[in-house]
């Protein structure tokens, strides 16, 4: 059970860090083209997270 909580905490921290970096003012100021095509980038990143969650859920189901 502890490993499940640890995995969830790491995933939540990664998600929060990704959003914070993606929305940071310094990134937008340093690169004026930073927000171009951001919808595609966020969609691709979201799919990576969704697939990761599914894979981890399957692994945890077989591990228990």
PDB file of N, CA and C in Angstrom:
ATOM      1  N   UNK A   1       0.827  -1.198   0.000  1.00  0.00           N
ATOM      2  CA  UNK A   1       0.000   0.000   0.000  1.00  0.00           C
ATOM      3  C   UNK A   1       0.870   1.260   0.000  1.00  0.00           C
ATOM      4  N   UNK A   2       1.988   1.187   0.701  1.00  0.00           N
ATOM      5  CA  UNK A   2       2.878   2.342   0.767  1.00  0.00           C
ATOM      6  C   UNK A   2       3.463   2.701  -0.578  1.00  0.00           C
ATOM      7  N   UNK A   3       3.724   1.668  -1.399  1.00  0.00           N
ATOM      8  CA  UNK A   3       4.290   1.942  -2.727  1.00  0.00           C
ATOM      9  C   UNK A   3       3.277   2.641  -3.623  1.00  0.00           C
ATOM     10  N   UNK A   4       2.003   2.307  -3.455  1.00  0.00           N
ATOM     11  CA  UNK A   4       0.960   2.965  -4.246  1.00  0.00           C
ATOM     12  C   UNK A   4       0.901   4.443  -3.898  1.00  0.00           C
ATOM     13  N   UNK A   5       0.944   4.747  -2.627  1.00  0.00           N
ATOM     14  CA  UNK A   5       0.904   6.143  -2.188  1.00  0.00           C
ATOM     15  C   UNK A   5       2.127   6.894  -2.691  1.00  0.00           C
ATOM     16  N   UNK A   6       3.284   6.256  -2.619  1.00  0.00           N
ATOM     17  CA  UNK A   6       4.514   6.886  -3.102  1.00  0.00           C
ATOM     18  C   UNK A   6       4.431   7.175  -4.603  1.00  0.00           C
ATOM     19  N   UNK A   7       3.950   6.225  -5.369  1.00  0.00           N
ATOM     20  CA  UNK A   7       3.806   6.421  -6.816  1.00  0.00           C
ATOM     21  C   UNK A   7       2.843   7.562  -7.107  1.00  0.00           C
ATOM     22  N   UNK A   8       1.721   7.597  -6.410  1.00  0.00           N
ATOM     23  CA  UNK A   8       0.746   8.670  -6.621  1.00  0.00           C
ATOM     24  C   UNK A   8       1.323  10.034  -6.258  1.00  0.00           C
ATOM     25  N   UNK A   9       2.080  10.098  -5.172  1.00  0.00           N
ATOM     26  CA  UNK A   9       2.697  11.361  -4.772  1.00  0.00           C
ATOM     27  C   UNK A   9       3.707  11.848  -5.807  1.00  0.00           C
ATOM     28  N   UNK A  10       4.503  10.930  -6.335  1.00  0.00           N
ATOM     29  CA  UNK A  10       5.488  11.304  -7.356  1.00  0.00           C
ATOM     30  C   UNK A  10       4.781  11.787  -8.621  1.00  0.00           C
ATOM     31  N   UNK A  11       3.712  11.093  -9.001  1.00  0.00           N
ATOM     32  CA  UNK A  11       2.967  11.503 -10.196  1.00  0.00           C
ATOM     33  C   UNK A  11       2.316  12.872 -10.002  1.00  0.00           C
ATOM     34  N   UNK A  12       1.741  13.099  -8.842  1.00  0.00           N
ATOM     35  CA  UNK A  12       1.121  14.397  -8.570  1.00  0.00           C
ATOM     36  C   UNK A  12       2.160  15.514  -8.545  1.00  0.00           C
ATOM     37  N   UNK A  13       3.309  15.243  -7.952  1.00  0.00           N
ATOM     38  CA  UNK A  13       4.379  16.244  -7.918  1.00  0.00           C
ATOM     39  C   UNK A  13       4.873  16.547  -9.328  1.00  0.00           C
ATOM     40  N   UNK A  14       5.015  15.521 -10.148  1.00  0.00           N
ATOM     41  CA  UNK A  14       5.438  15.722 -11.535  1.00  0.00           C
ATOM     42  C   UNK A  14       4.433  16.527 -12.328  1.00  0.00           C
ATOM     43  N   UNK A  15       3.163  16.242 -12.125  1.00  0.00           N
ATOM     44  CA  UNK A  15       2.113  16.992 -12.814  1.00  0.00           C
ATOM     45  C   UNK A  15       2.125  18.453 -12.384  1.00  0.00           C
ATOM     46  N   UNK A  16       2.210  18.689 -11.088  1.00  0.00           N
ATOM     47  CA  UNK A  16       2.231  20.061 -10.579  1.00  0.00           C
ATOM     48  C   UNK A  16       3.452  20.819 -11.089  1.00  0.00           C
ATOM     49  N   UNK A  17       4.612  20.171 -11.075  1.00  0.00           N
ATOM     50  CA  UNK A  17       5.833  20.823 -11.551  1.00  0.00           C
ATOM     51  C   UNK A  17       5.744  21.145 -13.039  1.00  0.00           C
ATOM     52  N   UNK A  18       5.179  20.236 -13.811  1.00  0.00           N
ATOM     53  CA  UNK A  18       5.025  20.465 -15.248  1.00  0.00           C
ATOM     54  C   UNK A  18       4.138  21.671 -15.515  1.00  0.00           C
ATOM     55  N   UNK A  19       3.038  21.758 -14.805  1.00  0.00           N
ATOM     56  CA  UNK A  19       2.120  22.885 -14.991  1.00  0.00           C
ATOM     57  C   UNK A  19       2.779  24.186 -14.551  1.00  0.00           C
ATOM     58  N   UNK A  20       3.485  24.157 -13.425  1.00  0.00           N
ATOM     59  CA  UNK A  20       4.152  25.371 -12.942  1.00  0.00           C
ATOM     60  C   UNK A  20       5.209  25.857 -13.930  1.00  0.00           C
ATOM     61  N   UNK A  21       5.989  24.945 -14.468  1.00  0.00           N
ATOM     62  CA  UNK A  21       7.016  25.325 -15.438  1.00  0.00           C
ATOM     63  C   UNK A  21       6.373  25.833 -16.717  1.00  0.00           C
ATOM     64  N   UNK A  22       5.331  25.159 -17.162  1.00  0.00           N
ATOM     65  CA  UNK A  22       4.656  25.560 -18.393  1.00  0.00           C
ATOM     66  C   UNK A  22       4.006  26.925 -18.308  1.00  0.00           C
ATOM     67  N   UNK A  23       3.586  27.312 -17.126  1.00  0.00           N
ATOM     68  CA  UNK A  23       2.910  28.597 -16.953  1.00  0.00           C
ATOM     69  C   UNK A  23       3.820  29.691 -16.404  1.00  0.00           C
ATOM     70  N   UNK A  24       5.096  29.398 -16.209  1.00  0.00           N
ATOM     71  CA  UNK A  24       5.988  30.370 -15.581  1.00  0.00           C
ATOM     72  C   UNK A  24       6.211  31.595 -16.462  1.00  0.00           C
ATOM     73  N   UNK A  25       6.260  32.726 -15.823  1.00  0.00           N
ATOM     74  CA  UNK A  25       6.446  33.999 -16.522  1.00  0.00           C
ATOM     75  C   UNK A  25       7.831  34.086 -17.158  1.00  0.00           C
ATOM     76  N   UNK A  26       8.838  33.541 -16.484  1.00  0.00           N
ATOM     77  CA  UNK A  26      10.205  33.633 -17.008  1.00  0.00           C
ATOM     78  C   UNK A  26      10.358  32.867 -18.321  1.00  0.00           C
ATOM     79  N   UNK A  27       9.690  31.744 -18.459  1.00  0.00           N
ATOM     80  CA  UNK A  27       9.748  31.002 -19.723  1.00  0.00           C
ATOM     81  C   UNK A  27       9.122  31.804 -20.851  1.00  0.00           C
ATOM     82  N   UNK A  28       8.034  32.457 -20.563  1.00  0.00           N
ATOM     83  CA  UNK A  28       7.346  33.240 -21.591  1.00  0.00           C
ATOM     84  C   UNK A  28       8.154  34.471 -21.984  1.00  0.00           C
ATOM     85  N   UNK A  29       8.860  35.067 -21.019  1.00  0.00           N
ATOM     86  CA  UNK A  29       9.666  36.255 -21.312  1.00  0.00           C
ATOM     87  C   UNK A  29      10.946  35.892 -22.057  1.00  0.00           C
ATOM     88  N   UNK A  30      11.565  34.781 -21.713  1.00  0.00           N
ATOM     89  CA  UNK A  30      12.830  34.387 -22.330  1.00  0.00           C
ATOM     90  C   UNK A  30      12.647  33.940 -23.776  1.00  0.00           C
ATOM     91  N   UNK A  31      11.513  33.354 -24.075  1.00  0.00           N
ATOM     92  CA  UNK A  31      11.253  32.847 -25.416  1.00  0.00           C
ATOM     93  C   UNK A  31       9.903  33.386 -25.876  1.00  0.00           C
ATOM     94  N   UNK A  32       9.919  34.342 -26.782  1.00  0.00           N
ATOM     95  CA  UNK A  32       8.666  34.967 -27.216  1.00  0.00           C
ATOM     96  C   UNK A  32       7.758  33.987 -27.951  1.00  0.00           C
ATOM     97  N   UNK A  33       8.302  32.965 -28.557  1.00  0.00           N
ATOM     98  CA  UNK A  33       7.497  31.971 -29.251  1.00  0.00           C
ATOM     99  C   UNK A  33       7.087  30.808 -28.365  1.00  0.00           C
ATOM    100  N   UNK A  34       7.261  30.972 -27.064  1.00  0.00           N
ATOM    101  CA  UNK A  34       7.016  29.890 -26.110  1.00  0.00           C
ATOM    102  C   UNK A  34       5.579  29.389 -26.152  1.00  0.00           C
ATOM    103  N   UNK A  35       4.628  30.292 -26.292  1.00  0.00           N
ATOM    104  CA  UNK A  35       3.227  29.883 -26.217  1.00  0.00           C
ATOM    105  C   UNK A  35       2.629  29.507 -27.569  1.00  0.00           C
ATOM    106  N   UNK A  36       3.427  29.550 -28.632  1.00  0.00           N
ATOM    107  CA  UNK A  36       2.908  29.145 -29.935  1.00  0.00           C
ATOM    108  C   UNK A  36       2.667  27.641 -29.956  1.00  0.00           C
ATOM    109  N   UNK A  37       1.564  27.257 -30.513  1.00  0.00           N
ATOM    110  CA  UNK A  37       1.189  25.845 -30.637  1.00  0.00           C
ATOM    111  C   UNK A  37       1.152  25.142 -29.282  1.00  0.00           C
ATOM    112  N   UNK A  38       0.841  25.883 -28.240  1.00  0.00           N
ATOM    113  CA  UNK A  38       0.852  25.285 -26.902  1.00  0.00           C
ATOM    114  C   UNK A  38      -0.264  24.264 -26.725  1.00  0.00           C
ATOM    115  N   UNK A  39      -1.356  24.417 -27.458  1.00  0.00           N
ATOM    116  CA  UNK A  39      -2.445  23.444 -27.349  1.00  0.00           C
ATOM    117  C   UNK A  39      -1.993  22.051 -27.735  1.00  0.00           C
ATOM    118  N   UNK A  40      -1.229  21.944 -28.812  1.00  0.00           N
ATOM    119  CA  UNK A  40      -0.723  20.640 -29.251  1.00  0.00           C
ATOM    120  C   UNK A  40       0.259  20.074 -28.231  1.00  0.00           C
ATOM    121  N   UNK A  41       1.085  20.951 -27.670  1.00  0.00           N
ATOM    122  CA  UNK A  41       2.069  20.495 -26.682  1.00  0.00           C
ATOM    123  C   UNK A  41       1.372  19.963 -25.429  1.00  0.00           C
ATOM    124  N   UNK A  42       0.360  20.694 -24.946  1.00  0.00           N
ATOM    125  CA  UNK A  42      -0.360  20.262 -23.752  1.00  0.00           C
ATOM    126  C   UNK A  42      -1.140  18.984 -24.022  1.00  0.00           C
ATOM    127  N   UNK A  43      -1.703  18.854 -25.224  1.00  0.00           N
ATOM    128  CA  UNK A  43      -2.440  17.637 -25.568  1.00  0.00           C
ATOM    129  C   UNK A  43      -1.504  16.432 -25.582  1.00  0.00           C
ATOM    130  N   UNK A  44      -0.336  16.587 -26.186  1.00  0.00           N
ATOM    131  CA  UNK A  44       0.638  15.497 -26.239  1.00  0.00           C
ATOM    132  C   UNK A  44       1.104  15.131 -24.826  1.00  0.00           C
ATOM    133  N   UNK A  45       1.362  16.126 -24.014  1.00  0.00           N
ATOM    134  CA  UNK A  45       1.797  15.878 -22.640  1.00  0.00           C
ATOM    135  C   UNK A  45       0.692  15.185 -21.839  1.00  0.00           C
ATOM    136  N   UNK A  46      -0.547  15.594 -22.064  1.00  0.00           N
ATOM    137  CA  UNK A  46      -1.672  14.963 -21.372  1.00  0.00           C
ATOM    138  C   UNK A  46      -1.779  13.489 -21.730  1.00  0.00           C
ATOM    139  N   UNK A  47      -1.584  13.170 -23.014  1.00  0.00           N
ATOM    140  CA  UNK A  47      -1.624  11.765 -23.427  1.00  0.00           C
ATOM    141  C   UNK A  47      -0.513  10.962 -22.763  1.00  0.00           C
ATOM    142  N   UNK A  48       0.648  11.559 -22.618  1.00  0.00           N
ATOM    143  CA  UNK A  48       1.753  10.866 -21.944  1.00  0.00           C
ATOM    144  C   UNK A  48       1.364  10.543 -20.501  1.00  0.00           C
ATOM    145  N   UNK A  49       0.747  11.506 -19.817  1.00  0.00           N
ATOM    146  CA  UNK A  49       0.317  11.271 -18.441  1.00  0.00           C
ATOM    147  C   UNK A  49      -0.779  10.216 -18.374  1.00  0.00           C
ATOM    148  N   UNK A  50      -1.734  10.257 -19.286  1.00  0.00           N
ATOM    149  CA  UNK A  50      -2.832   9.286 -19.283  1.00  0.00           C
ATOM    150  C   UNK A  50      -2.296   7.873 -19.501  1.00  0.00           C
ATOM    151  N   UNK A  51      -1.440   7.715 -20.490  1.00  0.00           N
ATOM    152  CA  UNK A  51      -0.859   6.394 -20.768  1.00  0.00           C
ATOM    153  C   UNK A  51      -0.036   5.914 -19.573  1.00  0.00           C
ATOM    154  N   UNK A  52       0.708   6.811 -18.957  1.00  0.00           N
ATOM    155  CA  UNK A  52       1.514   6.444 -17.785  1.00  0.00           C
ATOM    156  C   UNK A  52       0.635   5.973 -16.639  1.00  0.00           C
ATOM    157  N   UNK A  53      -0.455   6.670 -16.402  1.00  0.00           N
ATOM    158  CA  UNK A  53      -1.368   6.291 -15.324  1.00  0.00           C
ATOM    159  C   UNK A  53      -1.956   4.911 -15.600  1.00  0.00           C
ATOM    160  N   UNK A  54      -2.348   4.652 -16.833  1.00  0.00           N
ATOM    161  CA  UNK A  54      -2.918   3.349 -17.182  1.00  0.00           C
ATOM    162  C   UNK A  54      -1.888   2.238 -16.987  1.00  0.00           C
ATOM    163  N   UNK A  55      -0.678   2.462 -17.454  1.00  0.00           N
ATOM    164  CA  UNK A  55       0.376   1.449 -17.309  1.00  0.00           C
ATOM    165  C   UNK A  55       0.673   1.177 -15.838  1.00  0.00           C
ATOM    166  N   UNK A  56       0.779   2.224 -15.046  1.00  0.00           N
ATOM    167  CA  UNK A  56       1.058   2.051 -13.616  1.00  0.00           C
ATOM    168  C   UNK A  56      -0.101   1.346 -12.922  1.00  0.00           C
ATOM    169  N   UNK A  57      -1.333   1.680 -13.294  1.00  0.00           N
ATOM    170  CA  UNK A  57      -2.496   1.017 -12.699  1.00  0.00           C
ATOM    171  C   UNK A  57      -2.481  -0.478 -13.008  1.00  0.00           C
ATOM    172  N   UNK A  58      -2.149  -0.840 -14.243  1.00  0.00           N
ATOM    173  CA  UNK A  58      -2.078  -2.256 -14.619  1.00  0.00           C
ATOM    174  C   UNK A  58      -0.979  -2.965 -13.831  1.00  0.00           C
ATOM    175  N   UNK A  59       0.175  -2.329 -13.733  1.00  0.00           N
ATOM    176  CA  UNK A  59       1.283  -2.926 -12.974  1.00  0.00           C
ATOM    177  C   UNK A  59       0.889  -3.135 -11.518  1.00  0.00           C
ATOM    178  N   UNK A  60       0.246  -2.134 -10.923  1.00  0.00           N
ATOM    179  CA  UNK A  60      -0.148  -2.248  -9.519  1.00  0.00           C
ATOM    180  C   UNK A  60      -1.219  -3.311  -9.317  1.00  0.00           C
ATOM    181  N   UNK A  61      -2.121  -3.470 -10.269  1.00  0.00           N
ATOM    182  CA  UNK A  61      -3.154  -4.497 -10.142  1.00  0.00           C
ATOM    183  C   UNK A  61      -2.548  -5.898 -10.133  1.00  0.00           C
ATOM    184  N   UNK A  62      -1.536  -6.104 -10.950  1.00  0.00           N
ATOM    185  CA  UNK A  62      -0.895  -7.416 -10.986  1.00  0.00           C
ATOM    186  C   UNK A  62       0.075  -7.615  -9.824  1.00  0.00           C
ATOM    187  N   UNK A  63       0.543  -6.537  -9.233  1.00  0.00           N
ATOM    188  CA  UNK A  63       1.495  -6.632  -8.128  1.00  0.00           C
ATOM    189  C   UNK A  63       0.797  -6.939  -6.806  1.00  0.00           C
ATOM    190  N   UNK A  64      -0.481  -6.633  -6.744  1.00  0.00           N
ATOM    191  CA  UNK A  64      -1.214  -6.810  -5.468  1.00  0.00           C
ATOM    192  C   UNK A  64      -1.750  -8.190  -5.333  1.00  0.00           C
TER     193      UNK A  64
END
